[in-house]
Tab-separated table of C-alpha atoms and ligand atoms in Angstrom:
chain	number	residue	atom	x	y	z
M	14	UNK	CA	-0.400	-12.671	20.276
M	15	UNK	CA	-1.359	-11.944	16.491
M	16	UNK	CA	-0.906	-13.841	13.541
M	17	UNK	CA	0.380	-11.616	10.856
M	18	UNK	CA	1.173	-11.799	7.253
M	19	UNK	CA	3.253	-9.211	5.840
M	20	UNK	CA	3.813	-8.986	1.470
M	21	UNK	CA	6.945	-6.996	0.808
M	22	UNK	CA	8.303	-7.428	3.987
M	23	UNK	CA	12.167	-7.740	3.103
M	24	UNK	CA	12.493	-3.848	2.687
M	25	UNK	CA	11.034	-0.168	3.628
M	26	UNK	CA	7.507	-0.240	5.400
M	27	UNK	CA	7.248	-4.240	5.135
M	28	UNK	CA	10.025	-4.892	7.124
M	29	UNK	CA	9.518	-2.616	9.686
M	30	UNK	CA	5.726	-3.448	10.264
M	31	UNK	CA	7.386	-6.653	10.670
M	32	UNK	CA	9.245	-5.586	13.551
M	33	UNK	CA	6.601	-3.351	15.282
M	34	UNK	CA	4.620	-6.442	15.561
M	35	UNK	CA	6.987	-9.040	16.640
M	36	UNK	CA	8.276	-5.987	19.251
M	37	UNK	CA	4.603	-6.534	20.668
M	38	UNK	CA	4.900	-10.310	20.658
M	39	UNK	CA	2.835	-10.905	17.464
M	40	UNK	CA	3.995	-13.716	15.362
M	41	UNK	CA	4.742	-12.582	11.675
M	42	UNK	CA	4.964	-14.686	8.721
M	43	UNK	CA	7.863	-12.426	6.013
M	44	UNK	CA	6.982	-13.071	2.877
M	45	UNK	CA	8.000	-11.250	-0.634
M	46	UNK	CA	9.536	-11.598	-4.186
M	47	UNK	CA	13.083	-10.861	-3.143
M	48	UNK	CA	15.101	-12.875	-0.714
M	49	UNK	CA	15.261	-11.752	3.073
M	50	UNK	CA	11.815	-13.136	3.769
M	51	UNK	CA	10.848	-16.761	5.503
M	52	UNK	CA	8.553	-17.332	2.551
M	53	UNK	CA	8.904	-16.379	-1.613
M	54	UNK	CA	5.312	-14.737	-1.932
M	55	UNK	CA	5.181	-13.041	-5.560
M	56	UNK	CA	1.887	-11.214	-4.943
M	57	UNK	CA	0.943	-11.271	-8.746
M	58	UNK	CA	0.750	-14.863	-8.619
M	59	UNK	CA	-2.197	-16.988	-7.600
M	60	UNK	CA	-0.047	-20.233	-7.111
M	61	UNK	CA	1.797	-18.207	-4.914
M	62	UNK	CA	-0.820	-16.972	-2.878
M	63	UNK	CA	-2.709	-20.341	-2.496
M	64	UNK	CA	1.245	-21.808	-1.290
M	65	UNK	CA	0.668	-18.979	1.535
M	66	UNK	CA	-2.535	-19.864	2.731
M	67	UNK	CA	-1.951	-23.607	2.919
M	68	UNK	CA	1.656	-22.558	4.456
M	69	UNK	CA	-0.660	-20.248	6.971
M	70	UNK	CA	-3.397	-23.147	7.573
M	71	UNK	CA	-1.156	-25.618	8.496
M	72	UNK	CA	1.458	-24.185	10.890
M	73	UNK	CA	-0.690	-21.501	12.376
M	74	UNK	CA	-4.640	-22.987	11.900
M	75	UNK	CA	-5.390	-19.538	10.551
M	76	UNK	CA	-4.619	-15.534	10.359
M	77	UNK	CA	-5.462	-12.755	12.828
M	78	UNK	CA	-3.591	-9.975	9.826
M	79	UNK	CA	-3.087	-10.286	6.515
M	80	UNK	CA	-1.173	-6.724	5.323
M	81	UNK	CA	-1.142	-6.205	1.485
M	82	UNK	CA	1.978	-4.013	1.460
M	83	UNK	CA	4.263	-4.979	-1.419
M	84	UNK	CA	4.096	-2.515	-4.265
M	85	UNK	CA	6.033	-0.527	-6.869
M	86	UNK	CA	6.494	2.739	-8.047
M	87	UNK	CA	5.295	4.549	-11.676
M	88	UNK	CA	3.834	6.967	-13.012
M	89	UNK	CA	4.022	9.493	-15.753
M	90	UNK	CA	2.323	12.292	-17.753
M	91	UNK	CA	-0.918	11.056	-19.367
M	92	UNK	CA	0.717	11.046	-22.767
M	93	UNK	CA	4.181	10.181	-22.170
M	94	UNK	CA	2.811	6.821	-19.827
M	95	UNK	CA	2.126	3.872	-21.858
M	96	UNK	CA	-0.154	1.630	-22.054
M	97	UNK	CA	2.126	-1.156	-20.838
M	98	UNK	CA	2.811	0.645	-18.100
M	99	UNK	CA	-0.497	1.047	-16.512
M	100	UNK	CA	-0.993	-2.379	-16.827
M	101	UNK	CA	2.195	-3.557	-14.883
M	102	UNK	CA	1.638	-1.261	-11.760
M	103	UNK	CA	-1.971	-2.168	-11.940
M	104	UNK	CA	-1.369	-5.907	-11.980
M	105	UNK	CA	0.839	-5.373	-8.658
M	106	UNK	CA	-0.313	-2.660	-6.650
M	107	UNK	CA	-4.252	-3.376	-7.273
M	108	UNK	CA	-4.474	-6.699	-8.179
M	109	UNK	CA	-1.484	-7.888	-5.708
M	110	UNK	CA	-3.830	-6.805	-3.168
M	111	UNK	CA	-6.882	-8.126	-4.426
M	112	UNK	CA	-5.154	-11.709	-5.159
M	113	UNK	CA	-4.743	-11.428	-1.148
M	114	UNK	CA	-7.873	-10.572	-0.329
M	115	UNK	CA	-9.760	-13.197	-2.632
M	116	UNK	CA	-6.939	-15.904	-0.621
M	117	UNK	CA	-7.907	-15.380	2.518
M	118	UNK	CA	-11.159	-14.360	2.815
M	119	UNK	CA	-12.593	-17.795	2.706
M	120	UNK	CA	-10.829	-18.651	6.016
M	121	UNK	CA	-11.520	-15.075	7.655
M	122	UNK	CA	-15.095	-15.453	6.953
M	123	UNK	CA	-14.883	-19.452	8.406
M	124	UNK	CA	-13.130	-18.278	11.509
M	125	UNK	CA	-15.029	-15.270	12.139
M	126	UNK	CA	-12.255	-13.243	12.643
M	127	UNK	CA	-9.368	-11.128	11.536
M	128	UNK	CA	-7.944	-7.952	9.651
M	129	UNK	CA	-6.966	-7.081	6.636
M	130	UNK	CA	-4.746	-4.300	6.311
M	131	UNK	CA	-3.835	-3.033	2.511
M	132	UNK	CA	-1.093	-0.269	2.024
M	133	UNK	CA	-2.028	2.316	-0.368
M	134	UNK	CA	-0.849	5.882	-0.453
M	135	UNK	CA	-1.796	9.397	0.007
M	136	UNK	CA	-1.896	9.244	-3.825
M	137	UNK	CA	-5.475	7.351	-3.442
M	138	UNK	CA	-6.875	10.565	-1.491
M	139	UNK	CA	-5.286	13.032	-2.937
M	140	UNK	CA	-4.170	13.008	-7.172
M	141	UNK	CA	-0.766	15.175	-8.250
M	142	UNK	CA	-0.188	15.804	-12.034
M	143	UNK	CA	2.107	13.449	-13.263
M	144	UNK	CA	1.148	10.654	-11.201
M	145	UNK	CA	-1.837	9.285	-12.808
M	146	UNK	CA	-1.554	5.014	-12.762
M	147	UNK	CA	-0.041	5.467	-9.645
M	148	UNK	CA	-2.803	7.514	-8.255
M	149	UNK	CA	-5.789	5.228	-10.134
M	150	UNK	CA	-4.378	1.913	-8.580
M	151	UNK	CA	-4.316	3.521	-5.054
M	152	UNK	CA	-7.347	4.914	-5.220
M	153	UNK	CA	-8.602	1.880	-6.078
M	154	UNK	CA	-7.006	-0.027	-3.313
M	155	UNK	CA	-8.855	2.531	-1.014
M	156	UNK	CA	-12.133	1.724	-2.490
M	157	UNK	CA	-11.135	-2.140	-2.213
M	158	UNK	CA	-10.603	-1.809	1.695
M	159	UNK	CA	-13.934	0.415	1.962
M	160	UNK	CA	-15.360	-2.909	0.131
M	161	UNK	CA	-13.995	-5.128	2.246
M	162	UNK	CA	-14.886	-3.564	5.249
M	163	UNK	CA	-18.484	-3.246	4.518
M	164	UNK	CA	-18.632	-6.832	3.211
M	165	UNK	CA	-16.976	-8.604	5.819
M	166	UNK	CA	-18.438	-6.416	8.984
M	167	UNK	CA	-20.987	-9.076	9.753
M	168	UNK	CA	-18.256	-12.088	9.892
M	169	UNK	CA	-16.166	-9.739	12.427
M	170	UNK	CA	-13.780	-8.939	10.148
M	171	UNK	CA	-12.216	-5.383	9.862
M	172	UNK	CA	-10.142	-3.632	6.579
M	173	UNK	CA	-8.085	-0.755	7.024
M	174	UNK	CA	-6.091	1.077	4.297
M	175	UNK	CA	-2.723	2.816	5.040
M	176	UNK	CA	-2.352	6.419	3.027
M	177	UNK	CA	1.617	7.764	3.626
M	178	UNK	CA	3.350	10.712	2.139
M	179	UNK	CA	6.270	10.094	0.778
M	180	UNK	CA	8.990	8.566	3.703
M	181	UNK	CA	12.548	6.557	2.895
M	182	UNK	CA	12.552	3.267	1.820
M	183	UNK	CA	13.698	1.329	-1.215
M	184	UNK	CA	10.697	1.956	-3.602
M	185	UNK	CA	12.494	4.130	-6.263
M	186	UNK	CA	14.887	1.073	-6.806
M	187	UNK	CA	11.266	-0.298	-8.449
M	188	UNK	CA	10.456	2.867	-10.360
M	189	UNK	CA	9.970	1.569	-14.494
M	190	UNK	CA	8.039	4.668	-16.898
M	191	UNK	CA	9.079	6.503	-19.919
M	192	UNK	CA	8.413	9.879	-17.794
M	193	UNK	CA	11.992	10.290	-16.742
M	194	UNK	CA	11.112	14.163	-15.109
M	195	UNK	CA	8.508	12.570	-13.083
M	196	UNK	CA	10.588	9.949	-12.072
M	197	UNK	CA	13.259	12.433	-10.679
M	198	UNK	CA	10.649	14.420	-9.020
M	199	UNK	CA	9.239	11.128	-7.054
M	200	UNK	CA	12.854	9.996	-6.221
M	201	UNK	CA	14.013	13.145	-4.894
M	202	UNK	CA	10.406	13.400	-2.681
M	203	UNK	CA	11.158	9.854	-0.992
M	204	UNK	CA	14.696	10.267	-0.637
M	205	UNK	CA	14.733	13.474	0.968
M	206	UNK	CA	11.850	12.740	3.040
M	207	UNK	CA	12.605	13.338	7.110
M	208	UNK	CA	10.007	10.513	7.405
M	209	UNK	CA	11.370	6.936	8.056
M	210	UNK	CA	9.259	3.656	7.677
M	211	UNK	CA	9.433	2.726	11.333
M	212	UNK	CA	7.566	5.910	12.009
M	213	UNK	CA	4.951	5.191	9.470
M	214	UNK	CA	5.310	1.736	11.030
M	215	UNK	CA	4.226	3.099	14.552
M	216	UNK	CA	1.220	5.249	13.372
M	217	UNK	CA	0.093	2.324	11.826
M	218	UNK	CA	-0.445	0.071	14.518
M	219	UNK	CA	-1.478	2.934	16.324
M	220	UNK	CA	-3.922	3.321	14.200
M	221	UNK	CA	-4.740	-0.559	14.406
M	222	UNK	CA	-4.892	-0.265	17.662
M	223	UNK	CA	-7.932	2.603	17.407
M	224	UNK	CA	-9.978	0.182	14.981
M	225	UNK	CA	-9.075	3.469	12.208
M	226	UNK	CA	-10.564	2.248	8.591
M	227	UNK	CA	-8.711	4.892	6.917
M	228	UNK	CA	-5.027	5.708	8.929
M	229	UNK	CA	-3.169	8.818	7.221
M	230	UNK	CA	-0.362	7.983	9.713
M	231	UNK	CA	1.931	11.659	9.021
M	232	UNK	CA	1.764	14.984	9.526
M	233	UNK	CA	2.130	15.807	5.754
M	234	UNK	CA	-0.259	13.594	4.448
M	235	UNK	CA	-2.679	14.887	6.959
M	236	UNK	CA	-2.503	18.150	6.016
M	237	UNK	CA	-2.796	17.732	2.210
M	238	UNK	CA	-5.866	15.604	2.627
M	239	UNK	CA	-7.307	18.109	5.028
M	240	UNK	CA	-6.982	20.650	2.647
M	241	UNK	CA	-8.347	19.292	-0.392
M	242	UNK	CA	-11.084	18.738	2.054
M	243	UNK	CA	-11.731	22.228	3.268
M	244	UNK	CA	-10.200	24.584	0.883
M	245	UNK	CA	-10.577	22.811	-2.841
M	246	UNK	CA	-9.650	25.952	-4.453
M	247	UNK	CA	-6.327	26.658	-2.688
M	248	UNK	CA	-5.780	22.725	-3.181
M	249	UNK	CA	-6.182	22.978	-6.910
M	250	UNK	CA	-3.561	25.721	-7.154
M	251	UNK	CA	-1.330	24.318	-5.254
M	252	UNK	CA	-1.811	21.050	-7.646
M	253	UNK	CA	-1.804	22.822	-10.998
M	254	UNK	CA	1.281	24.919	-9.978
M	255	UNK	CA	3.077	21.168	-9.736
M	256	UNK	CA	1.972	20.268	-12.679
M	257	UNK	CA	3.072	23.123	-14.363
M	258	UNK	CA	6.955	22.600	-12.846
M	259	UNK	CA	7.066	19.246	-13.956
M	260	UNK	CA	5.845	20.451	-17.177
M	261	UNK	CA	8.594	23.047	-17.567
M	262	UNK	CA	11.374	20.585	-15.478
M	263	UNK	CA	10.281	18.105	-18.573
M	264	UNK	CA	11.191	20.555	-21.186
C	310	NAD	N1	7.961	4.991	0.282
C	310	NAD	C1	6.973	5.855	0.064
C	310	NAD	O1	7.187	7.070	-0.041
C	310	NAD	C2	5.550	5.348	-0.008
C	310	NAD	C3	4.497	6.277	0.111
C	310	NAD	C4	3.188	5.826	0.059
C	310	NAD	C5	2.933	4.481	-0.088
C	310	NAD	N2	3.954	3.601	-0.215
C	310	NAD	C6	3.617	2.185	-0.383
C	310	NAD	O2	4.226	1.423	0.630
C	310	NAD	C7	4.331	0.061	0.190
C	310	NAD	C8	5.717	-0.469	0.542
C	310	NAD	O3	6.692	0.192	-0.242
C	310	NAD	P1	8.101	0.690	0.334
C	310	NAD	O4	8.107	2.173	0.215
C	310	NAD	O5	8.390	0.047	1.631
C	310	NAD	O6	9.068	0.166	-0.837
C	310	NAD	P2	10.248	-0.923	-0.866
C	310	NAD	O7	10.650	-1.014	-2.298
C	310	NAD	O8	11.304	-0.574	0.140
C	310	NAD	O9	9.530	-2.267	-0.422
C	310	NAD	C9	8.589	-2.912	-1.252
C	310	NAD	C10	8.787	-4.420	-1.160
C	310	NAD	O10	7.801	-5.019	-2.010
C	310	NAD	C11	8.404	-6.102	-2.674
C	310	NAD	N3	7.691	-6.428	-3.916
C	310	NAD	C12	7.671	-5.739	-5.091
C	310	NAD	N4	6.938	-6.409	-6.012
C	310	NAD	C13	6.497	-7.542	-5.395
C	310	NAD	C14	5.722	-8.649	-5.825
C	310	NAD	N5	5.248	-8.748	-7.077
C	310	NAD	N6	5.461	-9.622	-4.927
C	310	NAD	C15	5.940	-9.544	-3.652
C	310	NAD	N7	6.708	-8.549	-3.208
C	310	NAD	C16	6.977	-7.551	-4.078
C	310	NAD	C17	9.836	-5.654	-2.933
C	310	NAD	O11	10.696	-6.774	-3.170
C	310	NAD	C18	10.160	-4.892	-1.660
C	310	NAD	O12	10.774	-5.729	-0.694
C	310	NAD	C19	4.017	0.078	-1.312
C	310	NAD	O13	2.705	-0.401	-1.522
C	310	NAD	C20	4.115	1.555	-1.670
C	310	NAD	O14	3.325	1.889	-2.781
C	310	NAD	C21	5.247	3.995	-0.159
């Protein structure tokens, strides 16, 4: 039996890594901004986060996960994006998960023990046009868990980072940006996805389960990273003729 903390765990991937742990008799502490959690965590705010760990400290005595999931979409052409913009998605998807981190590692390094697992995207491995806060943050929340996993080796502590294609959830209902064609594109990519969150939710304890630092828990995502990785050129074709349609689809 585990003791997990999930961040946006009332909706899409949260709530079902919620479930695929308590369905292996982990105990799982819900926690997010919007109600249909058993704590309000806003993960942008440090009061919030040190409410968490003295909630965690005194019922439990300490954490076996802590999963940095919650997180918004954005995005937008380079000179339709503003400035604002960047900084809102940065202050939740990067900093949200560096707020965690900076919580609890204190009583994973006293304890000697533990995982932290922080939800990125494929967007942090591989970079479409159109996408470029998005992609920056993500990236950045890859290089965070690499970190993190060299740092904390010697207490016993692991870090893994989740990369997903696009599956169905709620995250659209989050999209803010000026780029309304890039917007479109991104809704119609998760909502017509055939992926659900409870499978991305099962690779990812699989994955877990493996001691994997980097999971790329779907078939899609796998193959785009693999091919950046072995065939650049045919990768940047492939990227630049996406770019180019959401030019034109912007027009
Ligand atoms: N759905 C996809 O296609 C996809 C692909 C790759 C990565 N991701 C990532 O998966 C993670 C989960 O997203 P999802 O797709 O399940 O979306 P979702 O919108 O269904 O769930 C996200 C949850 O995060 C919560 N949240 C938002 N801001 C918060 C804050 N400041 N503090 C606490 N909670 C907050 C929301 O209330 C919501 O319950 C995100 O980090 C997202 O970037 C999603």
């Amino acid at each position: 039996m585990r003791r997990v903390l999930v961040t946006g765990a009332a909706s899409g991937l949260g709530a079902a890594l919620s479930d695929a742990f308590e369905a292996r008799g982990d105990e799982v502490l819900r926690t997010d901004i919007s109600d249909g959690a058993d704590l309000r965590l806003d993960i942008t705010s440090d009061d919030d986060w040190a409410a968490a760990l003295a909630h965690v400290e005194q019922t439990w005595g300490g954490l076996d996960v802590l999963v940095n999931n919650a997180g918004v979409a954005g995005g937008g052409r380079l000179d339709v994006a503003t400035l604002d913009e960047w900084r809102w998605i940065t202050e939740i998807n990067l900093f949200g998960a560096v707020r965690g981190t900076r919580a609890f590692v204190p009583l994973l390094k006293r304890q000697r023990s533990g995982a932290i697992v922080n939800v990125a995207s494929l967007a942090g491995l591989v970079h479409p046009a159109g996408m470029a806060s998005y992609n920056a943050v993500k990236a950045a929340v890859v290089a965070l868990t690499e970190t993190t996993g060299h740092e904390l080796a010697a207490y016993g502590v692991s870090a893994h980072v989740v990369c997903p294609s696009y599956f169905r959830t709620n995250l659209m209902s989050s999209l803010q940006g000026a780029d309304t064609a890039l917007g479109a594109v991104m809704s119609k990519l998760v909502e017509s996805s055939p992926i659900s969150a409870d499978d991305i939710a099962a690779a990812v304890l699989e994955g877990l389960d493996r001691g994997d630092e980097v999971i790329v828990p779907d078939q899609p995502a796998r193959d785009a990273y693999g091919l950046k990785q072995t065939d650049r050129a045919t990768y940047d074709v492939i990227m630049r003729a996406q770019a180019a349609k959401l030019e034109e689809g912007a027009r």
